[in-house]
Every structure is written in structure tokens, then in C-alpha cells.
Amino acid sequence: MTIITRRKLITGAAIGAGSLLSGCDALNRSAAFQDVLASAETANFTVQRALGDRMELASEYRIADLSPKFRANGTRDPGTADYAASAAQSFANWELRLTGLFAKPQQFSLAALQALPQRTQITRHDCVEGWSAIGQWTGVPLNILLDLAQLKKEAQFLVFHCADRLGGRPYYESIDLLDGFHPQTILAHRLNGEPLPIENGAPLRLRVERQLGYKHAKYVTGIEAVASLAGIGEGKGGYWQDVANYEWYAGI
Ligand SMILES: Nc1nc2c(c(=O)[nH]1)N[C@H]1C(S)=C(S)[C@@H](COP(=O)(O)O)O[C@H]1N2
Ligand SMILES: [Mo]
């Protein structure tokens, strides 16, 4: 298991820097990521190479490559009264709460998220259960939210809280800051040009395109910035990590 801490992120930023500065405009505009780049003179070049790979983009596909249907897996409907009531009003009352290590913790309605700059990407989703699907996702880049809420320097991980439970436990997932600021990491509210279907995580789901399917939290209600995963769930960083020892870092 590789946990990328902020210290490693800082040393890694210099490698990433060349490709970031050429390609990733949104990332370059990110105040928090600028801090990271500014600290990059402490670079360790071995760590750098590995982290540089992690900032590369996942493959993107064409409309012609879309799967006829994007299949659903895991929870297909959270099934609570609150969720049903929210769905009945097209999730107009849905709130995404940013809590924990932010200088300006805040919440966003779905409409507020949709009013921010959006990214659309066609990517392949790979589930450990042995299937893949290509879908077109539209949503707000996570790095925009991290800057608006002003992620604090002590933050090392972002925990995604979800509206559903599996076997009585809330589903959750977590990523480090390299994935948090990655330009293809988005909170998606549309799939294949339509509002996200309930079975695929309506109204909001994480897309973290360099990782396996279980990292892509559906029904996201909150993002908590933390210095450690120890106090969350059973401390392994995600539902499947806690119950079945899945890898925390599921890079593809
Ligand atoms: N909240 C929540 N997120 C989740 C799951 C889940 O059961 N609940 N299943 C995960 C798994 S294993 C996969 S493969 C994908 C499936 O996404 P899909 O239903 O859009 O295919 O969601 C992931 N995110
Ligand atoms: Mo999965």
C-alpha cells in the first residue's frame, strides 16, 4: 500500500511540474497546488519519477467508443426515505458538505456545483469483479472545490461520505491530494449527456480515473479533509478496504 503524504507530494511536485505546466491549466490556477509547486525545490528525484506517472492523464475515448449501457454495481439505490424524497425533487435539496481541514468549510447545492466550470471526459471504468464500461462523465473538477474551500496545509487525504449503506455500514472512500488535484478527478452529475441515473450514483459521484471502480464513490454527500484516515470507519480508507482488505491505492 502506498500512501502519498503531503511531504511526498511536495517532493513529487517537481517531476509533475513539467507536464503540469504544459497541460493542466486548471491545476496551475489552483492556489493550493501552487503552494505545493513553490515547495518543490526539495525534490527527491526517485520519488519524483513515480509521482510524475501519477499525474498523467487516464486515456480518454470517443463518442463512438461509449458502451451501449453503463452497467451499475454495488448499491443501485440507497433506499432511504431521505434519498427518495430528494430524488422526487430531482435532488434540488442535495447538499455537498466540505468539512474538516478547510479554512472555509462550506456546502454546495447541486445548482451551485453546476454553475462552476465543468469538465466532460470519456473514460473506461474497470471493476475488480471483471467488467469494464466506457462512459462520458460531466462534472466539476474537484480542484476547484478544494480551492474555494481553501484546503489547509495539514490536510493529507480527502474522504468521500456517501448516502448509502452496505451491510449496515456507510459506504465511503478516500484519496490523497495527488488524485484530489488531478485534472480528471471530478464530481460528476451527468453520464452520457443525461442527469446521472440513480443506479450510477445520482446526483453526484466521484470520478477518479486513474483508479479502479470501487474508489469512484457514488451518492456523495460530503468531502472531509483529514490529516489521517485513522479515525474514519475502521481506518483503512474505504468501505471495501475495511470489510475485505481491498488495496487503498487501486491504481490502473
Ligand atoms: N456509494 C457507493 N459507491 C460505490 C459503490 C457502492 O456500492 N456504493 N460501488 C463501487 C463499485 S465496486 C463500482 S465498480 C462502482 C460502480 O459504479 P456504477 O454503478 O456506476 O457502475 O461504484 C463504486 N462506488
Ligand atoms: Mo467494482
XYZ file of N, CA and C and ligand atoms in Angstrom:
781
model
N 0.861 -1.202 0.000
C 0.000 0.000 0.000
C 0.886 1.236 0.000
N 0.633 2.142 -0.902
C 1.408 3.370 -0.964
C 0.522 4.522 -0.544
N 0.857 5.136 0.552
C 0.115 6.335 0.933
C 0.993 7.532 0.622
N 0.473 8.419 -0.194
C 1.241 9.599 -0.562
C 0.921 10.702 0.438
N 1.886 11.042 1.239
C 1.662 12.093 2.231
C 1.961 13.442 1.597
N 1.620 14.500 2.328
C 1.904 15.823 1.776
C 3.399 16.004 1.558
N 4.222 15.465 2.478
C 5.655 15.628 2.287
C 6.084 15.004 0.958
N 5.590 13.781 0.692
C 5.952 13.151 -0.578
C 5.353 13.912 -1.746
N 4.170 14.453 -1.530
C 3.541 15.217 -2.605
C 4.414 16.405 -2.959
N 4.960 17.045 -1.934
C 5.805 18.213 -2.186
C 7.046 17.798 -2.967
N 7.706 16.709 -2.524
C 8.911 16.305 -3.246
C 8.542 15.851 -4.648
N 7.361 15.320 -4.791
C 6.958 14.810 -6.091
C 6.537 15.888 -7.056
N 6.225 17.053 -6.556
C 5.617 18.052 -7.423
C 6.537 18.503 -8.541
N 7.845 18.490 -8.280
C 8.759 18.992 -9.297
C 8.733 18.142 -10.564
N 8.631 16.836 -10.396
C 8.568 15.955 -11.565
C 7.312 16.239 -12.333
N 6.231 16.266 -11.566
C 4.950 16.530 -12.187
C 4.992 17.877 -12.862
N 5.825 18.773 -12.354
C 5.724 20.171 -12.756
C 5.840 20.371 -14.261
N 6.790 19.686 -14.904
C 6.961 19.893 -16.344
C 5.679 19.633 -17.104
N 5.106 18.463 -16.874
C 3.902 18.117 -17.623
C 2.715 18.946 -17.146
N 2.685 19.233 -15.846
C 1.565 20.038 -15.333
C 1.563 21.404 -15.969
N 2.746 22.007 -16.030
C 2.812 23.371 -16.523
C 2.449 23.423 -17.997
N 2.706 22.331 -18.726
C 2.333 22.360 -20.138
C 0.837 22.115 -20.313
N 0.292 21.167 -19.571
C -1.056 20.731 -19.906
C -2.195 21.200 -19.019
N -1.980 21.266 -17.723
C -3.120 21.274 -16.827
C -3.422 22.671 -16.308
N -4.150 23.415 -17.103
C -4.404 24.807 -16.749
C -5.135 24.956 -15.425
N -6.157 24.136 -15.235
C -6.949 24.268 -14.006
C -6.052 24.051 -12.797
N -5.177 23.071 -12.917
C -4.280 22.765 -11.818
C -3.333 23.935 -11.567
N -2.851 24.536 -12.638
C -1.935 25.661 -12.476
C -2.592 26.824 -11.773
N -3.893 26.967 -11.972
C -4.600 28.081 -11.335
C -4.912 27.790 -9.867
N -4.739 26.541 -9.458
C -5.114 26.160 -8.102
C -4.151 26.763 -7.079
N -4.672 27.563 -6.162
C -3.829 28.206 -5.156
C -3.117 27.173 -4.301
N -3.861 26.139 -3.875
C -3.249 25.134 -3.008
C -2.144 24.396 -3.747
N -2.381 24.095 -5.020
C -1.358 23.366 -5.750
C -0.153 24.258 -6.042
N -0.375 25.556 -6.181
C 0.744 26.481 -6.350
C 1.670 26.419 -5.141
N 1.097 26.304 -3.952
C 1.916 26.155 -2.749
C 2.818 24.944 -2.876
N 2.221 23.875 -3.352
C 2.970 22.630 -3.492
C 4.121 22.821 -4.477
N 3.837 23.446 -5.593
C 4.891 23.667 -6.587
C 5.982 24.574 -6.042
N 5.578 25.565 -5.260
C 6.539 26.518 -4.714
C 7.526 25.826 -3.776
N 7.111 24.714 -3.199
C 7.972 23.999 -2.256
C 8.812 22.936 -2.940
N 8.753 22.864 -4.242
C 9.291 21.698 -4.947
C 10.805 21.657 -5.036
N 11.497 22.698 -4.578
C 12.946 22.649 -4.697
C 13.586 21.597 -3.805
N 12.805 21.043 -2.853
C 13.324 19.971 -2.013
C 13.258 18.617 -2.718
N 13.091 18.636 -4.021
C 12.817 17.417 -4.780
C 13.779 16.251 -4.523
N 13.171 15.072 -4.425
C 13.911 13.823 -4.383
C 13.561 13.124 -5.692
N 14.572 12.888 -6.534
C 14.251 12.543 -7.911
C 13.761 11.113 -8.097
N 14.012 10.239 -7.122
C 13.470 8.884 -7.239
C 11.968 8.901 -7.013
N 11.582 9.549 -5.926
C 10.159 9.667 -5.637
C 9.480 10.419 -6.774
N 10.181 11.410 -7.282
C 9.615 12.251 -8.323
C 9.119 11.471 -9.516
N 9.911 10.514 -9.972
C 9.540 9.817 -11.195
C 8.215 9.079 -10.994
N 8.106 8.405 -9.856
C 6.882 7.651 -9.579
C 5.679 8.569 -9.481
N 5.847 9.683 -8.811
C 4.714 10.589 -8.653
C 4.365 11.270 -9.964
N 5.374 11.476 -10.795
C 5.107 12.065 -12.109
C 4.152 11.199 -12.899
N 4.365 9.895 -12.832
C 3.450 8.980 -13.521
C 2.027 9.162 -13.024
N 1.910 9.404 -11.746
C 0.561 9.503 -11.180
C -0.186 10.741 -11.655
N 0.519 11.743 -12.126
C -0.191 12.922 -12.620
C -0.539 12.811 -14.111
N -0.138 11.717 -14.733
C -0.520 11.559 -16.137
C -2.024 11.374 -16.250
N -2.526 11.676 -17.446
C -3.971 11.562 -17.671
C -4.337 10.117 -17.995
N -5.500 9.688 -17.538
C -6.063 8.418 -17.989
C -6.479 8.585 -19.450
N -6.509 7.482 -20.199
C -6.927 7.541 -21.605
C -8.343 8.080 -21.706
N -8.540 8.910 -22.718
C -9.907 9.360 -22.993
C -10.321 8.825 -24.368
N -11.609 8.582 -24.536
C -12.136 7.879 -25.698
C -13.071 8.784 -26.495
N -13.610 8.211 -27.584
C -14.522 8.971 -28.456
C -15.960 8.538 -28.200
N -16.875 9.363 -28.641
C -18.303 9.047 -28.511
C -18.587 7.653 -29.084
N -17.930 7.336 -30.203
C -18.169 6.042 -30.854
C -17.769 4.866 -29.967
N -16.927 5.135 -28.956
C -16.453 4.064 -28.083
C -17.376 3.803 -26.891
N -18.393 4.641 -26.696
C -19.245 4.510 -25.499
C -19.877 3.124 -25.419
N -19.934 2.561 -24.210
C -20.659 1.308 -24.023
C -22.142 1.569 -24.256
N -22.839 0.609 -24.865
C -24.275 0.811 -25.129
C -25.027 1.140 -23.841
N -24.651 0.468 -22.763
C -25.233 0.814 -21.459
C -24.109 0.785 -20.439
N -24.079 1.797 -19.571
C -23.082 1.787 -18.499
C -23.673 1.003 -17.349
N -23.124 -0.171 -17.066
C -23.787 -1.003 -16.065
C -23.601 -0.447 -14.660
N -24.426 -0.889 -13.755
C -24.360 -0.442 -12.369
C -23.846 -1.572 -11.509
N -23.206 -1.210 -10.395
C -22.680 -2.226 -9.489
C -22.718 -1.706 -8.056
N -22.759 -2.615 -7.098
C -22.874 -2.207 -5.700
C -24.277 -1.655 -5.462
N -24.369 -0.618 -4.640
C -25.681 -0.031 -4.365
C -26.297 0.513 -5.656
N -27.560 0.140 -5.900
C -28.271 0.653 -7.072
C -29.300 1.700 -6.696
N -29.576 1.815 -5.397
C -30.479 2.837 -4.845
C -30.253 2.837 -3.335
N -29.893 3.981 -2.762
C -29.643 3.998 -1.314
C -30.859 3.561 -0.502
N -32.074 3.768 -1.053
C -33.256 3.180 -0.443
C -33.746 3.821 0.849
N -33.228 4.970 1.243
C -33.713 5.620 2.461
C -34.843 6.588 2.107
N -35.631 6.958 3.129
C -36.729 7.908 2.907
C -36.172 9.262 2.463
N -35.091 9.692 3.086
C -34.477 10.975 2.715
C -34.041 10.985 1.257
N -33.412 9.895 0.852
C -32.926 9.835 -0.523
C -34.096 9.848 -1.497
N -35.127 9.067 -1.191
C -36.295 9.014 -2.078
C -36.942 10.395 -2.187
N -37.031 11.108 -1.051
C -37.644 12.442 -1.068
C -36.808 13.397 -1.912
N -35.501 13.283 -1.806
C -34.623 14.151 -2.591
C -34.729 13.815 -4.082
N -34.752 12.522 -4.388
C -34.891 12.105 -5.792
C -36.188 12.634 -6.385
N -37.254 12.650 -5.544
C -38.570 13.092 -6.029
C -38.538 14.558 -6.452
N -37.611 15.317 -5.911
C -37.490 16.719 -6.353
C -36.205 16.931 -7.160
N -35.852 15.899 -7.907
C -34.662 15.961 -8.775
C -33.429 16.450 -8.020
N -33.357 16.120 -6.748
C -32.191 16.415 -5.907
C -31.935 17.913 -5.733
N -33.015 18.720 -5.876
C -32.859 20.176 -5.718
C -32.361 20.524 -4.317
N -32.631 19.659 -3.329
C -32.192 19.960 -1.955
C -30.880 19.260 -1.588
N -30.239 18.598 -2.569
C -28.997 17.863 -2.255
C -27.909 18.840 -1.853
N -27.159 18.484 -0.828
C -26.043 19.343 -0.439
C -24.773 18.533 -0.342
N -23.712 19.108 -0.897
C -22.377 18.536 -0.757
C -21.664 19.367 0.305
N -21.343 18.731 1.420
C -20.707 19.454 2.522
C -19.199 19.229 2.531
N -18.440 20.320 2.539
C -16.982 20.234 2.665
C -16.626 20.548 4.108
N -16.090 19.553 4.805
C -15.816 19.685 6.240
C -14.374 19.287 6.532
N -13.961 19.504 7.777
C -12.617 19.098 8.180
C -11.617 20.197 7.909
N -10.453 19.830 7.359
C -9.322 20.748 7.262
C -9.435 21.690 6.058
N -10.446 22.533 6.103
C -10.613 23.617 5.133
C -10.649 24.934 5.903
N -10.018 25.976 5.380
C -10.108 27.292 6.027
C -11.528 27.832 5.903
N -12.204 27.480 4.789
C -13.582 27.928 4.594
C -14.490 26.743 4.303
N -14.781 25.944 5.346
C -15.697 24.823 5.120
C -17.021 25.369 4.603
N -17.644 24.681 3.673
C -18.879 25.221 3.094
C -19.665 24.126 2.420
N -20.902 24.440 2.042
C -21.686 23.451 1.321
C -22.145 24.000 -0.016
N -22.371 23.082 -0.930
C -22.772 23.426 -2.292
C -24.054 22.687 -2.630
N -25.016 23.412 -3.175
C -26.183 22.741 -3.742
C -25.776 22.177 -5.107
N -26.624 21.317 -5.640
C -26.354 20.777 -6.969
C -26.299 21.918 -7.994
N -27.216 22.871 -7.862
C -27.241 24.003 -8.803
C -25.952 24.815 -8.703
N -25.447 24.998 -7.482
C -24.207 25.769 -7.303
C -23.038 25.028 -7.955
N -23.015 23.701 -7.818
C -21.935 22.927 -8.443
C -22.018 23.012 -9.964
N -23.246 22.998 -10.472
C -23.430 23.032 -11.924
C -23.076 24.399 -12.505
N -23.086 25.431 -11.651
C -22.760 26.786 -12.125
C -21.246 27.013 -12.191
N -20.462 26.110 -11.623
C -18.997 26.234 -11.668
C -18.482 25.694 -13.006
N -17.213 25.968 -13.347
C -16.649 25.389 -14.569
C -16.781 23.861 -14.557
N -17.046 23.283 -15.707
C -17.299 21.845 -15.816
C -16.262 21.194 -16.711
N -16.072 19.910 -16.493
C -15.224 19.122 -17.396
C -16.017 17.902 -17.850
N -15.882 17.564 -19.138
C -16.504 16.350 -19.682
C -15.393 15.445 -20.188
N -15.480 14.164 -19.846
C -14.435 13.216 -20.241
C -15.065 11.842 -20.498
N -14.533 11.161 -21.503
C -14.986 9.803 -21.819
C -13.877 8.853 -21.406
N -14.172 8.002 -20.427
C -13.139 7.173 -19.818
C -13.650 5.747 -19.638
N -12.717 4.843 -19.359
C -13.095 3.451 -19.113
C -13.043 3.152 -17.624
N -14.137 2.577 -17.153
C -14.272 2.195 -15.740
C -13.961 0.714 -15.635
N -13.060 0.364 -14.731
C -12.684 -1.042 -14.545
C -13.047 -1.490 -13.137
N -13.928 -2.468 -13.046
C -14.334 -3.014 -11.744
C -13.519 -4.267 -11.457
N -13.125 -4.440 -10.193
C -12.354 -5.638 -9.808
C -13.132 -6.918 -10.057
N -14.453 -6.793 -10.185
C -15.238 -8.005 -10.420
C -15.134 -8.487 -11.868
N -14.360 -7.774 -12.690
C -14.049 -8.308 -14.010
C -14.845 -7.735 -15.161
N -15.383 -6.548 -15.010
C -16.050 -5.920 -16.150
C -15.552 -4.483 -16.305
N -15.707 -3.952 -17.506
C -15.337 -2.572 -17.810
C -16.459 -1.928 -18.591
N -16.544 -0.615 -18.526
C -17.512 0.121 -19.334
C -16.934 1.492 -19.649
N -17.246 1.984 -20.846
C -16.793 3.313 -21.244
C -17.980 4.256 -21.157
N -17.800 5.354 -20.420
C -18.883 6.323 -20.243
C -18.369 7.744 -20.360
N -19.294 8.646 -20.660
C -18.955 10.069 -20.730
C -19.469 10.755 -19.461
N -18.568 11.355 -18.729
C -18.887 11.972 -17.438
C -18.729 13.475 -17.519
N -19.673 14.204 -16.915
C -19.567 15.658 -16.813
C -19.707 16.043 -15.349
N -18.833 16.944 -14.912
C -18.916 17.389 -13.530
C -17.923 18.486 -13.242
N -17.866 18.867 -11.975
C -16.972 19.955 -11.572
C -15.644 19.357 -11.109
N -14.530 19.881 -11.640
C -13.224 19.385 -11.185
C -13.072 19.601 -9.675
N -12.617 18.566 -9.000
C -12.501 18.645 -7.546
C -11.552 19.758 -7.122
N -10.505 20.009 -7.934
C -9.526 21.023 -7.501
C -10.167 22.407 -7.359
N -11.233 22.658 -8.098
C -11.937 23.945 -7.965
C -12.571 24.054 -6.575
N -13.181 22.968 -6.118
C -13.819 22.981 -4.796
C -12.774 23.083 -3.682
N -11.654 22.404 -3.874
C -10.601 22.446 -2.842
C -10.056 23.859 -2.687
N -9.990 24.587 -3.797
C -9.522 25.977 -3.720
C -10.584 26.894 -3.122
N -11.838 26.704 -3.529
C -12.907 27.559 -2.982
C -12.981 27.411 -1.461
N -12.852 26.193 -0.978
C -12.968 25.939 0.466
C -11.622 26.085 1.171
N -10.587 26.336 0.398
C -9.242 26.588 0.944
C -8.734 25.451 1.826
N -8.346 24.400 1.145
C -7.754 23.237 1.810
C -6.565 23.687 2.660
N -6.524 23.208 3.889
C -5.421 23.598 4.782
C -4.175 22.757 4.528
N -3.038 23.297 4.951
C -1.752 22.637 4.716
C -1.662 21.278 5.415
N -2.362 21.125 6.545
C -2.262 19.858 7.288
C -3.016 18.727 6.594
N -3.864 19.044 5.644
C -4.688 18.002 5.011
C -3.816 17.053 4.194
N -4.080 15.761 4.343
C -3.342 14.751 3.571
C -4.276 13.901 2.714
N -5.528 13.768 3.142
C -6.477 12.892 2.462
C -7.835 13.571 2.356
N -8.597 13.127 1.369
C -9.973 13.595 1.186
C -10.871 12.376 1.298
N -11.809 12.439 2.244
C -12.719 11.316 2.486
C -14.072 11.658 1.869
N -14.614 10.720 1.092
C -15.907 10.914 0.437
C -16.964 10.125 1.190
N -17.920 10.861 1.774
C -19.009 10.228 2.503
C -20.190 10.065 1.561
N -20.890 8.951 1.680
C -21.947 8.584 0.739
C -23.276 8.395 1.465
N -24.367 8.445 0.687
C -25.707 8.337 1.282
C -26.139 6.896 1.519
N -25.422 5.930 0.956
C -25.875 4.532 1.059
C -25.089 3.748 2.106
N -25.699 2.664 2.544
C -25.040 1.716 3.446
C -25.032 0.354 2.773
N -23.997 -0.398 3.033
C -23.904 -1.774 2.534
C -23.682 -2.641 3.766
N -24.536 -3.637 3.954
C -24.401 -4.488 5.141
C -24.372 -3.664 6.418
N -25.174 -2.587 6.451
C -25.270 -1.772 7.659
C -24.192 -0.711 7.833
N -23.156 -0.740 6.997
C -22.093 0.262 7.144
C -22.193 1.304 6.051
N -21.908 2.563 6.412
C -21.899 3.580 5.350
C -20.771 3.297 4.355
N -21.067 3.486 3.056
C -20.003 3.393 2.055
C -19.177 4.664 2.149
N -17.882 4.534 2.061
C -17.027 5.723 1.987
C -15.777 5.356 1.221
N -15.072 6.376 0.768
C -13.802 6.161 0.082
C -12.885 7.331 0.404
N -11.611 7.215 0.049
C -10.689 8.324 0.276
C -9.598 8.312 -0.778
N -9.066 9.506 -1.041
C -7.962 9.662 -1.997
C -6.928 10.610 -1.386
N -5.732 10.619 -1.958
C -4.741 11.580 -1.483
C -4.818 12.850 -2.332
N -3.896 13.778 -2.072
C -4.006 15.083 -2.733
C -3.568 15.036 -4.198
N -2.709 14.070 -4.544
C -2.332 13.961 -5.961
C -3.569 13.653 -6.789
N -4.388 12.729 -6.316
C -5.629 12.458 -7.031
C -6.640 13.585 -6.824
N -6.604 14.218 -5.652
C -7.544 15.310 -5.387
C -7.377 16.468 -6.364
N -6.123 16.746 -6.732
C -5.861 17.871 -7.644
C -5.712 17.434 -9.096
N -5.802 16.130 -9.351
C -5.639 15.636 -10.723
C -6.740 16.220 -11.606
N -6.381 16.687 -12.804
C -7.389 17.390 -13.633
C -8.577 16.529 -14.055
N -8.425 15.201 -14.040
C -9.568 14.346 -14.411
C -10.372 13.889 -13.196
N -10.020 14.349 -12.014
C -10.813 13.992 -10.829
C -11.973 14.974 -10.717
N -13.174 14.464 -10.950
C -14.353 15.341 -10.974
C -15.466 14.753 -10.119
N -16.372 15.638 -9.700
C -17.622 15.190 -9.085
C -18.658 15.263 -10.192
N -19.039 14.095 -10.694
C -19.863 14.021 -11.894
C -21.346 14.031 -11.535
N -22.112 14.778 -12.322
C -23.578 14.789 -12.154
C -24.278 14.418 -13.453
N -23.491 14.134 -14.503
C -24.085 13.685 -15.765
C -23.323 12.477 -16.298
N -24.074 11.561 -16.896
C -23.497 10.380 -17.556
C -24.079 10.318 -18.961
N -23.201 10.262 -19.948
C -23.617 10.177 -21.355
C -24.628 11.274 -21.714
N -24.377 12.476 -21.203
C -25.187 13.631 -21.577
C -26.524 13.757 -20.872
N -26.811 12.843 -19.933
C -28.078 12.877 -19.192
C -27.758 13.042 -17.704
N -28.749 13.531 -16.921
C -28.525 13.549 -15.473
C -28.132 12.140 -14.996
N -27.212 12.078 -14.063
C -26.712 10.793 -13.564
C -27.878 9.928 -13.083
N -28.022 8.697 -13.600
C -29.091 7.811 -13.120
C -28.872 7.418 -11.655
N -29.953 7.093 -10.977
C -29.859 6.676 -9.573
C -28.915 5.492 -9.420
N -29.008 4.518 -10.313
C -28.167 3.320 -10.143
C -26.678 3.622 -10.294
N -26.357 4.734 -10.945
C -24.947 5.097 -11.119
C -24.478 6.172 -10.134
N -25.313 6.499 -9.116
C -24.816 7.361 -8.041
C -25.437 8.735 -7.924
N -26.609 8.952 -8.527
C -27.236 10.274 -8.507
C -27.338 10.838 -7.098
N -27.190 12.155 -6.947
C -26.948 13.106 -8.030
C -25.480 13.416 -8.276
N -24.590 12.800 -7.464
C -23.184 13.210 -7.515
C -22.298 12.018 -7.212
N -21.338 11.760 -8.105
C -20.403 10.669 -7.811
C -18.991 11.087 -8.212
N -18.044 10.519 -7.473
C -16.639 10.795 -7.748
C -16.194 10.033 -8.985
N -15.417 10.691 -9.840
C -14.659 10.005 -10.884
C -13.178 10.265 -10.602
N -12.452 9.208 -10.348
C -11.015 9.317 -10.042
C -10.338 8.340 -11.000
N -10.080 8.844 -12.222
C -9.930 7.986 -13.397
C -8.686 7.116 -13.426
N -7.707 7.372 -12.569
C -6.514 6.531 -12.552
C -6.668 5.355 -11.601
N -7.874 5.161 -11.047
C -8.053 4.082 -10.067
C -9.248 3.183 -10.411
N -9.272 1.999 -9.779
C -10.325 1.011 -10.013
C -11.692 1.491 -9.546
N -12.724 0.779 -10.021
C -14.123 1.167 -9.823
C -14.557 1.457 -8.402
N -14.081 0.677 -7.444
C -14.622 0.858 -6.086
C -14.226 2.189 -5.469
N -13.178 2.861 -6.025
C -12.780 4.171 -5.498
C -13.765 5.269 -5.903
N -14.603 4.991 -6.925
C -15.461 6.029 -7.517
C -16.770 6.163 -6.732
N -16.689 6.766 -5.556
C -17.822 6.834 -4.634
C -19.067 7.437 -5.297
N -20.192 6.759 -5.107
C -21.492 7.242 -5.612
C -22.249 7.934 -4.477
N -23.333 8.647 -4.811
C -24.224 9.271 -3.801
C -23.445 10.112 -2.798
N -22.517 10.947 -3.294
C -21.618 11.674 -2.388
C -22.352 12.823 -1.690
N -22.266 12.818 -0.365
C -22.902 13.862 0.451
C -21.879 14.787 1.094
N -20.639 14.329 1.195
C -19.663 15.162 1.877
C -18.243 14.798 1.510
N -17.376 15.804 1.597
C -15.940 15.593 1.434
C -15.284 16.127 2.693
N -14.580 15.247 3.395
C -13.930 15.624 4.644
C -12.424 15.598 4.418
N -11.774 16.730 4.687
C -10.318 16.781 4.555
C -9.707 16.419 5.904
N -8.801 15.449 5.886
C -8.221 14.941 7.141
C -6.702 14.819 7.030
N -6.050 14.771 8.192
C -4.605 14.556 8.221
C -4.273 13.077 8.271
N -5.254 12.273 8.698
C -5.038 10.834 8.850
C -6.364 10.116 8.632
N -6.288 8.886 8.141
C -7.502 8.099 7.924
C -7.866 7.291 9.168
N -7.059 7.410 10.202
C -7.209 6.538 11.375
C -8.594 6.631 12.010
N -9.173 7.822 12.056
C -10.448 7.956 12.758
C -11.678 7.682 11.910
N -11.497 7.277 10.666
C -12.619 7.142 9.741
C -12.924 5.655 9.540
N -14.178 5.257 9.698
C -14.530 3.848 9.547
C -13.605 3.004 10.409
N -13.045 1.953 9.827
C -12.074 1.150 10.578
C -10.637 1.568 10.282
N -10.498 2.691 9.592
C -9.167 3.277 9.453
C -8.399 2.860 8.221
N -9.019 2.068 7.346
C -8.273 1.614 6.164
C -8.575 2.438 4.921
N -9.414 3.448 5.077
C -9.585 4.405 3.976
C -10.779 4.167 3.084
N -11.530 3.086 3.312
C -12.701 2.872 2.462
C -13.503 1.672 2.913
N -14.734 1.623 2.442
C -15.625 0.524 2.801
C -15.010 -0.837 2.465
N -14.566 -1.009 1.215
C -14.052 -2.318 0.793
C -12.704 -2.627 1.420
N -11.947 -1.574 1.741
C -10.685 -1.784 2.453
C -10.991 -2.329 3.845
N -12.009 -1.746 4.517
C -12.365 -2.179 5.872
C -12.937 -3.594 5.891
N -13.845 -3.914 4.947
C -14.544 -5.201 5.057
C -13.824 -6.338 4.339
N -13.031 -6.029 3.325
C -12.453 -7.123 2.542
C -10.981 -6.913 2.184
N -10.341 -5.973 2.908
C -8.907 -5.762 2.702
C -8.500 -5.364 1.295
N -9.405 -4.723 0.553
C -9.016 -4.201 -0.754
C -7.873 -3.204 -0.559
N -7.066 -3.030 -1.580
C -5.988 -2.054 -1.532
C -6.557 -0.642 -1.422
N -5.923 0.183 -0.600
C -6.369 1.587 -0.538
C -6.033 2.303 -1.845
N -4.798 2.066 -2.344
C -4.442 2.676 -3.617
C -4.666 1.656 -4.720
N -5.632 1.923 -5.580
C -6.057 0.956 -6.593
C -5.760 1.504 -7.982
N -4.487 1.846 -8.205
C -4.091 2.499 -9.453
C -4.201 1.582 -10.658
N -4.601 2.164 -11.792
C -4.636 1.410 -13.049
C -3.925 2.218 -14.123
N -21.689 4.785 -2.578
C -21.242 3.734 -3.284
N -20.278 3.949 -4.187
C -19.815 2.930 -4.937
C -20.287 1.604 -4.769
C -21.322 1.407 -3.812
O -21.828 0.283 -3.597
N -21.770 2.498 -3.085
N -19.757 0.570 -5.526
C -18.431 0.808 -6.138
C -18.050 -0.163 -7.173
S -17.408 -1.646 -6.674
C -18.068 0.142 -8.509
S -17.468 -0.909 -9.685
C -18.678 1.407 -8.960
C -19.854 1.066 -9.845
O -20.354 2.236 -10.425
P -21.615 2.107 -11.366
O -22.761 1.586 -10.503
O -21.875 3.445 -11.945
O -21.261 1.066 -12.408
O -19.135 2.243 -7.907
C -18.350 2.198 -6.742
N -18.844 3.200 -5.845
Mo -16.376 -2.536 -8.508
